[in-house]
Each structure stands twice: as C-alpha cells, then as structure tokens.
Amino acid sequence: MSSSITRAVIASQSQKVEDQLKASISDGEPLVVVKAPPGSGKTFLLLRGVAHAAALDLRVAVGAQTNAQADDICLRVARDYPDMFVYRFAAGSSTPRDLGANIHWITDKGDIPPGPAVVVATVAKWALTQILKTFDILFVDEAWQMAWSDFMLCGQVSGRFVLIGDPGQIPPVVPIPVHRWETSPRAPHQPAPELILADPGLPVRLLELPACRRLPHDSVDLVRPFYDFDFGAWAQPGERWTRALPSRDGSHPVDPALDLLADTSVVAVTLPTPEEGPPLELDENIARLAAETATRILDRGAEVADDDTGEARPLKPSDVGLAATHRVVNTAIADALPKTLPSAGVRVDTPERWQGLERKLMIVVHPLSGVTHPSAFDLETGRLCVMTSRHRSGLVVIGRDHIRETLETHLPSAEQAVGRPDVTGRGHTANLRFWETMDESGRLLALT
C-alpha cells in the first residue's frame, strides 16, 4: 500500500472495518483480532465496538494493559458517549478518580451489576478476579502487550473476545526465564494475538486498520518496515512539520538538524564514539544533547503543524517528549533540562511508558547508541518502533556515530528455538534499514 493512499479510500476502508466488527459482535462470533498501525484509531474503534455491544444489551468487559490506559478509556467514554454509563473496576487500594459524570468507580466485584453493563479494568485485574457472573464479550485494548497466559486467565471473564492492538509495540514483559516454553505451540509468554493468528484451528476473524493517522507522511514510510502488514498515511506530504524560527542568540551545533525539520519530519544527530567505545548505560553527553535539543527548539520559538489543515501554532513545552531505554539516562536528561520545563509539561520517560501516548515533537535516544555487540534483546524492534511513532509533527533521533557500522559488521546469531521465527535476524534487518534510510536520505547529521 502506498503512503499516498487518498483520505477517501482510508475513510472507506476504516468504515468497512468498523462495519465488519459490529457485524461480528451482532452475530456472536467468538474471536476477533484487529491489527493496527500506530496512531490508527485503535481506541476509537474499540469504543465504537463497545457502544454497539452495549446497545445490544450485552454484558461488556473492557481490558486495558495499565491503569492509566483504563482511565483514558473512561475519559474518552465520558467525552464521546455521555449517555453510556460505565463502571471503572479498580483495586481497593487505588485512589478514586473523577473520570466523568457517567463513570462510576468501584473496587468490589460484588458491585458489578448482574445484568447488561459496561465495566472497564486492567487485564491483570480481570485475570486475577473470580467474577460472580461472566460477561458476554471482552474487549482488550493494546492486545499485543497481553501474554497468552493472561489471555487464558481471562477465559473466566468471557467466552468471546475482541482483541485490538499494534503488533509493532513492545512485547509482554515477563520477569522469569522462558526458555522451557520456547518450543511450545502456545507459549505463555508470547503475545496472545500472535499465537491466535498462528493457529489455523481457531475460529478467528482478522481485521486490519488501513492507515496511520498520527504520523507525518514521510514518517509512515520510515516505520512501515517494522510491521508484517501494509498500511498508508492519513497525513499528506507537507501537512505536518516543525519550523524553528531564526535564532537571535548565536548558534548551537544542533541548529542545522532543527532547521531540517521544516522539510522532513525525522532527523538524526550523532556524537563521535570514544575510542574505548560508548558509555554502556549512562551516556551523559547524549543525555545533555537530548536536553539541549529540547531547550533549543523551544528557545527558537518553533511552530508546528500537526493536523489536516497545515495551520501553524507555537510549540509549547507540553508538546515535547523525550525518551531513552535506560531509566538512568532519562534521569540525566531530566536533570539537564531547565527546571521550568518539566513543570511546564515536558515529559521524559521510557518507551514502555510512552506506549499509547503522543506528542507534537519527540526527541529520542537510539536504543543501540550504547551498544557495540547487540544481543537479541537489543535487536528487538519494539522499543525503536514505539520511540519513532509517538510524534505528530517532528522527531529527533540522537545517538553515537557507530550505530550503522555496528549493524553492518554484526552477524546476529540464530538463537531461536526450532520452529520459532528468527526475530533477532528480522530485528537486525529492520534496525539497519532504518539507519541506512536516515543516512542515505541526508537526514543524519554528525556533530563533532
């Protein structure tokens, strides 16, 4: 699919997916999986499905991966469906939040109505609660972050499922060794939708959202290789950009990269790699450069266009996000920022906590910046995919200048179990392609 697919076609295909989802719900189909690219309207589609199921007087459960995501779903219900009453089912130790007039906070499973209702909780809450009466259907948001083990536990919640998610995101985090299950046809640590789609014996309907609505047009071309299905871009060329105004106080080494954002949505900046190799965890120079990049673009009074009109507005601190894979680097970035910026809304966090969020401008530290001998963990593309798909108008990638050479000279080992896909090799190829594209398109600037 070309990223130049027209909006009329995208709208038509999106409506077709929604119609098929509603028909599946009405017909009582047991299992629906929706694949979606980043920023494609996953939660919008989920809520349309929930509203349809509620209109059929079904008992509806909704599962999110985190409490923040569950709260966000409730906030969107309050905004878009003020007539739909929803129960937010949370832990007893949690602090009740005012999520809207039609959202009722409960902590006791006995308070869940026995009849038709819509109840929102985390997947973990559903998996560990012995509910008193099963639901007619369970919707799961960000389903590729749900492990098969959690999916099986949710079988006591409902016998029917709608799983909606982004397969390019970070896979489920499992805190125990998983080698014993690597050859299992349904390994408990693998993403549930992945195993479902690989099993020809399951009665599953697969739907795919057709386009990314968040990212600028050229950013979609850059992230598409991280996925095993095709999708287009809602944004048209030239609609979304970041333009830093001319500097009045001299120059900064990062200025040429910021100037490039007026013509392309993604630029990369590298620092020289020390002869002894890059710092492995805390790279203070990289952290300082990331903070200075955020400060500099705000000081230059940047403007952004991030919607279909192409109209400009000032870039605010709350429009800026920064990310690195190591918490110690994020702490160093936050410490290097002027103290007024975090309080004004600049967010610094790990890619795991950026999932599901977005900003106008993102500044990210490349996951391989401090790695010269990449492991299978390093080459897994989920973190890079998340970090490069949070922006609406511009992205600055920061790293050390060894990254391309490291990828070109590194031969990944085929360490996967027999019969399992070569995730490491696929990740190596995707990482190398990303960096080659940045370098060969003139969007990579080396600082001295």
Short mmCIF file of C-alpha atoms in Angstrom, two decimals:
data_model
loop_
_atom_site.label_atom_id
_atom_site.label_comp_id
_atom_site.label_asym_id
_atom_site.label_seq_id
_atom_site.Cartn_x
_atom_site.Cartn_y
_atom_site.Cartn_z
CA MET A 1 0.00 0.00 0.00
CA SER A 2 1.38 3.42 -0.92
CA SER A 3 1.56 6.04 1.80
CA SER A 4 -0.10 8.37 -0.74
CA ILE A 5 -3.41 6.50 -0.50
CA THR A 6 -6.23 9.06 -0.52
CA ARG A 7 -8.17 10.01 2.58
CA ALA A 8 -11.40 9.00 0.87
CA VAL A 9 -10.09 5.46 0.42
CA ILE A 10 -8.80 5.35 4.01
CA ALA A 11 -12.15 6.57 5.36
CA SER A 12 -14.00 3.98 3.27
CA GLN A 13 -11.74 1.13 4.37
CA SER A 14 -11.91 2.23 8.03
CA GLN A 15 -15.71 2.28 7.89
CA LYS A 16 -15.66 -1.20 6.36
CA VAL A 17 -13.55 -2.47 9.27
CA GLU A 18 -15.97 -0.90 11.75
CA ASP A 19 -18.96 -2.42 9.97
CA GLN A 20 -17.31 -5.85 9.98
CA LEU A 21 -16.51 -5.55 13.69
CA LYS A 22 -20.10 -4.61 14.52
CA ALA A 23 -21.42 -7.48 12.40
CA SER A 24 -19.12 -9.90 14.24
CA ILE A 25 -20.43 -8.65 17.58
CA SER A 26 -24.04 -8.91 16.46
CA ASP A 27 -23.51 -12.41 15.03
CA GLY A 28 -21.90 -13.69 18.22
CA GLU A 29 -18.53 -14.55 16.66
CA PRO A 30 -16.22 -15.81 19.41
CA LEU A 31 -12.91 -14.23 18.41
CA VAL A 32 -11.98 -11.06 16.52
CA VAL A 33 -8.42 -9.75 16.18
CA VAL A 34 -7.76 -6.26 14.82
CA LYS A 35 -4.23 -5.41 13.61
CA ALA A 36 -3.50 -1.71 13.66
CA PRO A 37 -0.53 0.53 12.85
CA PRO A 38 0.48 3.22 15.38
CA GLY A 39 -1.93 6.11 15.79
CA SER A 40 -4.58 4.49 13.60
CA GLY A 41 -7.62 4.98 15.84
CA LYS A 42 -7.49 1.73 17.83
CA THR A 43 -9.24 3.11 20.89
CA PHE A 44 -11.79 4.91 18.70
CA LEU A 45 -12.66 1.60 17.03
CA LEU A 46 -12.75 -0.20 20.37
CA LEU A 47 -15.21 2.32 21.78
CA ARG A 48 -17.39 2.08 18.68
CA GLY A 49 -17.49 -1.66 19.22
CA VAL A 50 -18.23 -1.28 22.94
CA ALA A 51 -21.07 1.17 22.23
CA HIS A 52 -22.54 -1.26 19.67
CA ALA A 53 -22.35 -4.15 22.13
CA ALA A 54 -23.93 -2.01 24.87
CA ALA A 55 -26.77 -1.07 22.53
CA LEU A 56 -27.46 -4.80 22.13
CA ASP A 57 -27.85 -5.02 25.95
CA LEU A 58 -24.78 -7.22 26.32
CA ARG A 59 -22.63 -7.51 29.42
CA VAL A 60 -19.42 -5.86 28.22
CA ALA A 61 -15.99 -6.06 29.83
CA VAL A 62 -13.09 -3.89 28.64
CA GLY A 63 -9.49 -4.72 29.47
CA ALA A 64 -6.55 -2.29 29.27
CA GLN A 65 -2.89 -3.00 29.96
CA THR A 66 -2.35 -0.29 32.58
CA ASN A 67 -4.45 1.76 34.96
CA ALA A 68 -3.56 4.88 33.01
CA GLN A 69 -4.91 3.31 29.81
CA ALA A 70 -8.06 2.15 31.59
CA ASP A 71 -8.63 5.66 32.93
CA ASP A 72 -8.04 7.12 29.47
CA ILE A 73 -10.70 4.83 28.01
CA CYS A 74 -13.14 6.05 30.65
CA LEU A 75 -12.27 9.69 29.96
CA ARG A 76 -12.95 9.16 26.27
CA VAL A 77 -16.27 7.48 27.06
CA ALA A 78 -17.23 10.47 29.21
CA ARG A 79 -16.31 12.83 26.38
CA ASP A 80 -17.73 10.95 23.38
CA TYR A 81 -20.51 8.81 24.89
CA PRO A 82 -22.02 10.85 27.75
CA ASP A 83 -25.17 8.71 27.74
CA MET A 84 -23.30 5.40 28.21
CA PHE A 85 -22.91 4.53 31.89
CA VAL A 86 -19.59 2.78 32.67
CA TYR A 87 -18.12 1.16 35.78
CA ARG A 88 -14.38 1.61 36.38
CA PHE A 89 -13.37 -1.52 38.29
CA ALA A 90 -10.13 -0.88 40.22
CA ALA A 91 -8.07 -2.22 43.09
CA GLY A 92 -9.26 -1.49 46.59
CA SER A 93 -6.03 0.35 47.37
CA SER A 94 -6.39 2.72 44.43
CA THR A 95 -7.41 6.36 44.72
CA PRO A 96 -10.76 7.06 43.04
CA ARG A 97 -10.54 9.47 40.12
CA ASP A 98 -13.19 11.80 38.77
CA LEU A 99 -13.35 10.45 35.22
CA GLY A 100 -16.71 11.89 34.23
CA ALA A 101 -20.34 12.13 35.31
CA ASN A 102 -21.18 8.80 33.64
CA ILE A 103 -18.19 6.88 35.08
CA HIS A 104 -18.77 5.09 38.41
CA TRP A 105 -15.67 3.97 40.36
CA ILE A 106 -15.96 0.55 42.06
CA THR A 107 -13.46 -1.69 43.87
CA ASP A 108 -15.65 -4.61 44.98
CA LYS A 109 -16.61 -7.29 42.44
CA GLY A 110 -19.95 -7.50 44.20
CA ASP A 111 -20.75 -4.01 42.91
CA ILE A 112 -20.61 -5.18 39.28
CA PRO A 113 -24.23 -5.33 38.08
CA PRO A 114 -25.53 -8.81 37.19
CA GLY A 115 -27.28 -7.52 34.07
CA PRO A 116 -26.21 -5.55 30.99
CA ALA A 117 -23.33 -3.22 31.85
CA VAL A 118 -20.00 -1.85 30.63
CA VAL A 119 -17.09 -2.42 33.02
CA VAL A 120 -13.51 -1.21 32.43
CA ALA A 121 -10.49 -2.65 34.27
CA THR A 122 -6.92 -3.70 33.60
CA VAL A 123 -6.26 -7.12 32.07
CA ALA A 124 -4.42 -8.06 35.26
CA LYS A 125 -7.48 -7.16 37.33
CA TRP A 126 -9.75 -9.28 35.14
CA ALA A 127 -7.28 -12.18 35.15
CA LEU A 128 -6.98 -12.32 38.94
CA THR A 129 -10.60 -11.68 39.92
CA GLN A 130 -13.08 -14.50 40.35
CA ILE A 131 -16.08 -12.65 38.99
CA LEU A 132 -19.57 -13.67 40.02
CA LYS A 133 -21.15 -13.71 36.55
CA THR A 134 -19.39 -13.97 33.20
CA PHE A 135 -19.63 -11.26 30.56
CA ASP A 136 -20.99 -11.67 27.05
CA ILE A 137 -17.87 -10.18 25.48
CA LEU A 138 -14.42 -8.89 26.49
CA PHE A 139 -12.69 -6.12 24.54
CA VAL A 140 -8.91 -5.85 25.01
CA ASP A 141 -7.03 -2.67 24.12
CA GLU A 142 -3.30 -2.81 23.16
CA ALA A 143 -3.74 -6.57 22.91
CA TRP A 144 -0.22 -7.31 21.61
CA GLN A 145 1.02 -6.40 25.10
CA MET A 146 -1.10 -9.20 26.60
CA ALA A 147 0.66 -12.54 27.09
CA TRP A 148 -1.08 -15.80 26.26
CA SER A 149 -1.08 -16.71 29.97
CA ASP A 150 -3.15 -13.61 30.78
CA PHE A 151 -5.47 -14.33 27.86
CA MET A 152 -6.12 -17.83 29.22
CA LEU A 153 -6.90 -16.43 32.68
CA CYS A 154 -9.37 -14.02 31.07
CA GLY A 155 -11.30 -17.03 29.79
CA GLN A 156 -13.22 -16.97 33.07
CA VAL A 157 -14.37 -13.42 32.25
CA SER A 158 -15.97 -14.21 28.88
CA GLY A 159 -16.01 -16.76 26.07
CA ARG A 160 -15.99 -14.07 23.38
CA PHE A 161 -13.16 -11.65 22.66
CA VAL A 162 -12.28 -8.61 20.57
CA LEU A 163 -8.51 -8.04 20.65
CA ILE A 164 -7.29 -4.73 19.20
CA GLY A 165 -3.64 -3.77 19.10
CA ASP A 166 -0.43 -2.73 17.40
CA PRO A 167 1.90 -5.68 16.61
CA GLY A 168 4.89 -3.33 16.36
CA GLN A 169 4.79 -2.45 20.04
CA ILE A 170 6.97 -3.83 22.84
CA PRO A 171 6.06 -7.48 23.57
CA PRO A 172 4.77 -8.53 27.01
CA VAL A 173 7.32 -8.14 29.79
CA VAL A 174 7.90 -11.50 31.52
CA PRO A 175 10.08 -11.35 34.68
CA ILE A 176 11.02 -15.07 34.71
CA PRO A 177 13.11 -17.30 32.39
CA VAL A 178 11.04 -18.56 29.44
CA HIS A 179 13.43 -21.00 27.72
CA ARG A 180 11.39 -24.04 28.74
CA TRP A 181 8.42 -22.79 26.71
CA GLU A 182 10.20 -21.67 23.55
CA THR A 183 9.05 -24.69 21.51
CA SER A 184 5.54 -24.72 22.91
CA PRO A 185 2.86 -24.09 20.27
CA ARG A 186 1.15 -21.77 22.75
CA ALA A 187 3.99 -20.35 24.81
CA PRO A 188 2.55 -18.49 27.82
CA HIS A 189 4.90 -15.52 27.40
CA GLN A 190 4.10 -14.81 23.75
CA PRO A 191 1.59 -12.10 22.71
CA ALA A 192 -1.87 -13.64 22.68
CA PRO A 193 -2.93 -12.28 19.24
CA GLU A 194 0.26 -13.65 17.67
CA LEU A 195 -0.49 -17.19 18.85
CA ILE A 196 -4.16 -16.92 17.94
CA LEU A 197 -3.39 -15.87 14.37
CA ALA A 198 -0.81 -18.64 14.01
CA ASP A 199 -3.34 -21.34 14.94
CA PRO A 200 -5.45 -22.37 11.91
CA GLY A 201 -7.79 -24.29 14.18
CA LEU A 202 -9.15 -21.22 15.99
CA PRO A 203 -12.32 -19.51 14.68
CA VAL A 204 -10.80 -16.05 14.39
CA ARG A 205 -11.80 -13.10 12.21
CA LEU A 206 -8.82 -10.89 11.32
CA LEU A 207 -9.38 -7.20 10.56
CA GLU A 208 -6.74 -4.57 9.73
CA LEU A 209 -6.98 -0.81 10.09
CA PRO A 210 -5.72 0.74 6.84
CA ALA A 211 -3.65 3.77 7.85
CA CYS A 212 -1.68 5.64 10.48
CA ARG A 213 -3.44 8.88 11.37
CA ARG A 214 -0.84 10.22 13.82
CA LEU A 215 2.46 10.33 11.96
CA PRO A 216 3.56 12.72 9.21
CA HIS A 217 3.55 11.30 5.70
CA ASP A 218 7.28 10.54 5.45
CA SER A 219 7.41 9.09 8.97
CA VAL A 220 4.97 6.38 7.92
CA ASP A 221 7.40 5.27 5.21
CA LEU A 222 10.12 5.05 7.86
CA VAL A 223 8.22 2.90 10.39
CA ARG A 224 6.34 0.64 7.96
CA PRO A 225 9.23 -1.89 7.70
CA PHE A 226 8.74 -2.71 11.39
CA TYR A 227 5.41 -4.37 10.51
CA ASP A 228 4.36 -7.54 8.72
CA PHE A 229 1.33 -5.90 7.09
CA ASP A 230 0.87 -2.85 4.90
CA PHE A 231 -0.76 0.48 5.73
CA GLY A 232 -0.93 4.02 4.41
CA ALA A 233 -0.64 7.54 5.81
CA TRP A 234 -3.58 9.80 6.58
CA ALA A 235 -1.38 12.91 6.55
CA GLN A 236 -0.49 14.24 3.13
CA PRO A 237 3.01 15.46 2.14
CA GLY A 238 3.85 18.85 3.62
CA GLU A 239 0.92 18.99 6.06
CA ARG A 240 2.83 18.27 9.28
CA TRP A 241 6.10 19.96 10.14
CA THR A 242 8.15 21.70 12.81
CA ARG A 243 9.78 25.03 12.00
CA ALA A 244 12.23 26.65 14.37
CA LEU A 245 12.39 30.41 13.94
CA PRO A 246 15.76 32.07 13.20
CA SER A 247 17.99 32.29 16.24
CA ARG A 248 18.63 35.65 17.87
CA ASP A 249 21.40 34.48 20.21
CA GLY A 250 24.07 32.90 18.06
CA SER A 251 24.11 29.28 17.01
CA HIS A 252 24.03 25.84 18.57
CA PRO A 253 25.51 22.67 16.97
CA VAL A 254 22.05 21.10 16.78
CA ASP A 255 20.55 24.04 14.82
CA PRO A 256 21.11 22.51 11.32
CA ALA A 257 19.16 19.42 12.37
CA LEU A 258 16.31 21.54 13.75
CA ASP A 259 16.25 23.52 10.51
CA LEU A 260 15.79 20.24 8.56
CA LEU A 261 12.51 19.55 10.36
CA ALA A 262 10.82 22.17 8.19
CA ASP A 263 11.24 19.83 5.20
CA THR A 264 11.27 16.35 6.76
CA SER A 265 9.62 15.03 9.89
CA VAL A 266 12.55 12.90 11.12
CA VAL A 267 16.22 13.83 11.57
CA ALA A 268 19.07 12.08 13.36
CA VAL A 269 22.04 13.60 15.17
CA THR A 270 25.16 11.70 16.23
CA LEU A 271 28.08 12.36 18.52
CA PRO A 272 31.51 10.78 17.91
CA THR A 273 32.03 7.42 19.58
CA PRO A 274 35.01 7.41 22.01
CA GLU A 275 37.92 5.19 21.04
CA GLU A 276 37.26 2.99 24.05
CA GLY A 277 33.63 2.60 22.97
CA PRO A 278 30.40 4.34 24.01
CA PRO A 279 29.30 4.54 27.64
CA LEU A 280 27.20 1.44 28.24
CA GLU A 281 24.33 2.76 30.37
CA LEU A 282 24.75 6.36 31.43
CA ASP A 283 25.92 8.43 28.47
CA GLU A 284 25.98 11.89 29.99
CA ASN A 285 26.91 13.63 26.72
CA ILE A 286 23.98 12.04 24.89
CA ALA A 287 21.63 12.93 27.76
CA ARG A 288 22.87 16.52 27.73
CA LEU A 289 22.44 16.78 23.95
CA ALA A 290 18.86 15.48 24.18
CA ALA A 291 18.03 18.07 26.85
CA GLU A 292 19.75 20.86 24.90
CA THR A 293 17.82 19.89 21.76
CA ALA A 294 14.50 20.26 23.59
CA THR A 295 15.58 23.54 25.16
CA ARG A 296 16.96 24.93 21.91
CA ILE A 297 13.89 24.31 19.78
CA LEU A 298 11.67 25.93 22.41
CA ASP A 299 14.05 28.88 22.74
CA ARG A 300 13.88 29.35 18.96
CA GLY A 301 10.11 29.82 19.15
CA ALA A 302 9.30 26.82 16.96
CA GLU A 303 5.93 26.43 15.30
CA VAL A 304 4.22 23.16 14.44
CA ALA A 305 1.52 21.98 12.08
CA ASP A 306 0.08 18.63 13.08
CA ASP A 307 -3.40 18.34 11.58
CA ASP A 308 -5.12 18.20 8.20
CA THR A 309 -5.22 21.97 7.75
CA GLY A 310 -1.46 22.54 7.88
CA GLU A 311 -2.04 25.61 10.06
CA ALA A 312 0.83 26.60 12.34
CA ARG A 313 0.76 27.21 16.07
CA PRO A 314 3.52 27.76 18.64
CA LEU A 315 5.29 24.71 20.06
CA LYS A 316 4.70 24.53 23.82
CA PRO A 317 6.69 22.60 26.45
CA SER A 318 3.72 20.24 26.88
CA ASP A 319 4.10 19.36 23.18
CA VAL A 320 7.60 17.95 23.71
CA GLY A 321 8.53 14.45 24.82
CA LEU A 322 11.88 12.72 25.36
CA ALA A 323 12.64 9.01 25.64
CA ALA A 324 15.55 6.67 26.33
CA THR A 325 15.56 2.97 27.07
CA HIS A 326 17.55 3.27 30.33
CA ARG A 327 15.99 4.99 33.33
CA VAL A 328 19.38 6.34 34.36
CA VAL A 329 19.63 8.18 31.03
CA ASN A 330 16.12 9.56 31.40
CA THR A 331 17.05 10.82 34.87
CA ALA A 332 20.15 12.50 33.42
CA ILE A 333 18.05 14.10 30.68
CA ALA A 334 15.53 15.41 33.20
CA ASP A 335 18.35 16.78 35.38
CA ALA A 336 19.88 18.58 32.38
CA LEU A 337 16.63 20.31 31.44
CA PRO A 338 15.91 23.79 32.78
CA LYS A 339 13.82 23.31 35.90
CA THR A 340 10.87 25.15 34.38
CA LEU A 341 10.37 22.71 31.51
CA PRO A 342 9.25 19.53 33.34
CA SER A 343 6.78 21.56 35.37
CA ALA A 344 5.54 23.12 32.14
CA GLY A 345 4.78 19.72 30.65
CA VAL A 346 7.94 18.35 29.02
CA ARG A 347 7.81 14.58 29.62
CA VAL A 348 10.83 12.27 29.89
CA ASP A 349 10.20 8.53 30.10
CA THR A 350 10.99 5.04 28.84
CA PRO A 351 9.44 3.67 25.62
CA GLU A 352 7.42 1.20 27.72
CA ARG A 353 5.64 4.12 29.39
CA TRP A 354 5.30 6.05 26.12
CA GLN A 355 3.16 3.31 24.56
CA GLY A 356 -0.26 4.69 23.74
CA LEU A 357 0.88 8.32 24.15
CA GLU A 358 1.90 11.00 21.66
CA ARG A 359 3.48 14.46 21.44
CA LYS A 360 3.91 17.01 18.69
CA LEU A 361 7.70 16.67 18.90
CA MET A 362 9.70 13.71 20.22
CA ILE A 363 13.43 13.59 20.99
CA VAL A 364 14.67 10.03 21.49
CA VAL A 365 17.97 8.31 22.24
CA HIS A 366 18.51 5.42 19.81
CA PRO A 367 18.40 2.07 21.68
CA LEU A 368 21.72 0.96 20.13
CA SER A 369 23.60 4.13 20.99
CA GLY A 370 25.44 2.48 23.87
CA VAL A 371 25.70 -0.99 22.31
CA THR A 372 28.54 -2.32 20.14
CA HIS A 373 27.70 -6.04 20.40
CA PRO A 374 23.90 -6.18 20.07
CA SER A 375 22.07 -9.01 21.78
CA ALA A 376 18.69 -10.43 20.80
CA PHE A 377 17.15 -8.07 23.37
CA ASP A 378 18.90 -5.07 21.78
CA LEU A 379 17.77 -6.00 18.27
CA GLU A 380 14.11 -6.49 19.21
CA THR A 381 12.44 -3.64 17.32
CA GLY A 382 9.54 -2.89 19.67
CA ARG A 383 11.31 -0.12 21.60
CA LEU A 384 12.62 1.61 18.48
CA CYS A 385 9.20 1.29 16.84
CA VAL A 386 7.49 2.86 19.86
CA MET A 387 10.05 5.66 20.11
CA THR A 388 9.79 6.55 16.40
CA SER A 389 5.98 6.54 16.28
CA ARG A 390 4.91 8.91 19.09
CA HIS A 391 5.22 12.21 17.18
CA ARG A 392 2.68 14.19 15.18
CA SER A 393 4.96 16.80 13.61
CA GLY A 394 8.64 16.04 14.23
CA LEU A 395 11.17 13.56 15.60
CA VAL A 396 14.86 13.95 16.50
CA VAL A 397 16.84 10.73 16.98
CA ILE A 398 20.10 11.07 18.95
CA GLY A 399 22.89 8.52 19.13
CA ARG A 400 26.55 7.72 18.76
CA ASP A 401 28.05 7.53 15.27
CA HIS A 402 28.98 3.83 15.47
CA ILE A 403 25.41 2.56 15.03
CA ARG A 404 25.47 1.88 11.27
CA GLU A 405 28.92 0.31 11.35
CA THR A 406 27.92 -1.84 14.32
CA LEU A 407 24.87 -3.14 12.47
CA GLU A 408 26.75 -3.69 9.21
CA THR A 409 29.55 -5.69 10.86
CA HIS A 410 27.43 -7.59 13.37
CA LEU A 411 26.29 -11.10 12.42
CA PRO A 412 23.24 -11.96 14.54
CA SER A 413 23.10 -15.48 15.92
CA ALA A 414 20.14 -17.70 15.14
CA GLU A 415 19.38 -18.46 18.78
CA GLN A 416 15.67 -19.05 18.41
CA ALA A 417 14.19 -22.44 19.25
CA VAL A 418 13.48 -24.91 16.44
CA GLY A 419 10.35 -23.91 14.60
CA ARG A 420 10.28 -20.38 16.01
CA PRO A 421 10.66 -17.31 13.75
CA ASP A 422 14.04 -15.57 13.53
CA VAL A 423 13.03 -12.48 15.46
CA THR A 424 16.65 -11.44 16.03
CA GLY A 425 17.52 -11.55 12.33
CA ARG A 426 14.37 -9.69 11.42
CA GLY A 427 15.15 -7.06 14.05
CA HIS A 428 18.69 -6.68 12.78
CA THR A 429 17.43 -6.08 9.25
CA ALA A 430 14.82 -3.55 10.39
CA ASN A 431 17.31 -1.64 12.54
CA LEU A 432 19.86 -1.50 9.73
CA ARG A 433 17.28 -0.40 7.19
CA PHE A 434 16.11 2.40 9.48
CA TRP A 435 19.63 3.77 9.98
CA GLU A 436 20.58 3.36 6.29
CA THR A 437 17.46 5.29 5.28
CA MET A 438 18.30 8.14 7.65
CA ASP A 439 21.93 8.27 6.47
CA GLU A 440 21.37 7.95 2.73
CA SER A 441 18.48 10.42 2.64
CA GLY A 442 20.65 13.18 4.13
CA ARG A 443 18.69 13.29 7.39
CA LEU A 444 21.63 12.22 9.58
CA LEU A 445 23.93 14.97 10.85
CA ALA A 446 27.19 14.21 12.61
CA LEU A 447 28.26 16.60 15.34
CA THR A 448 31.90 16.99 16.26
#
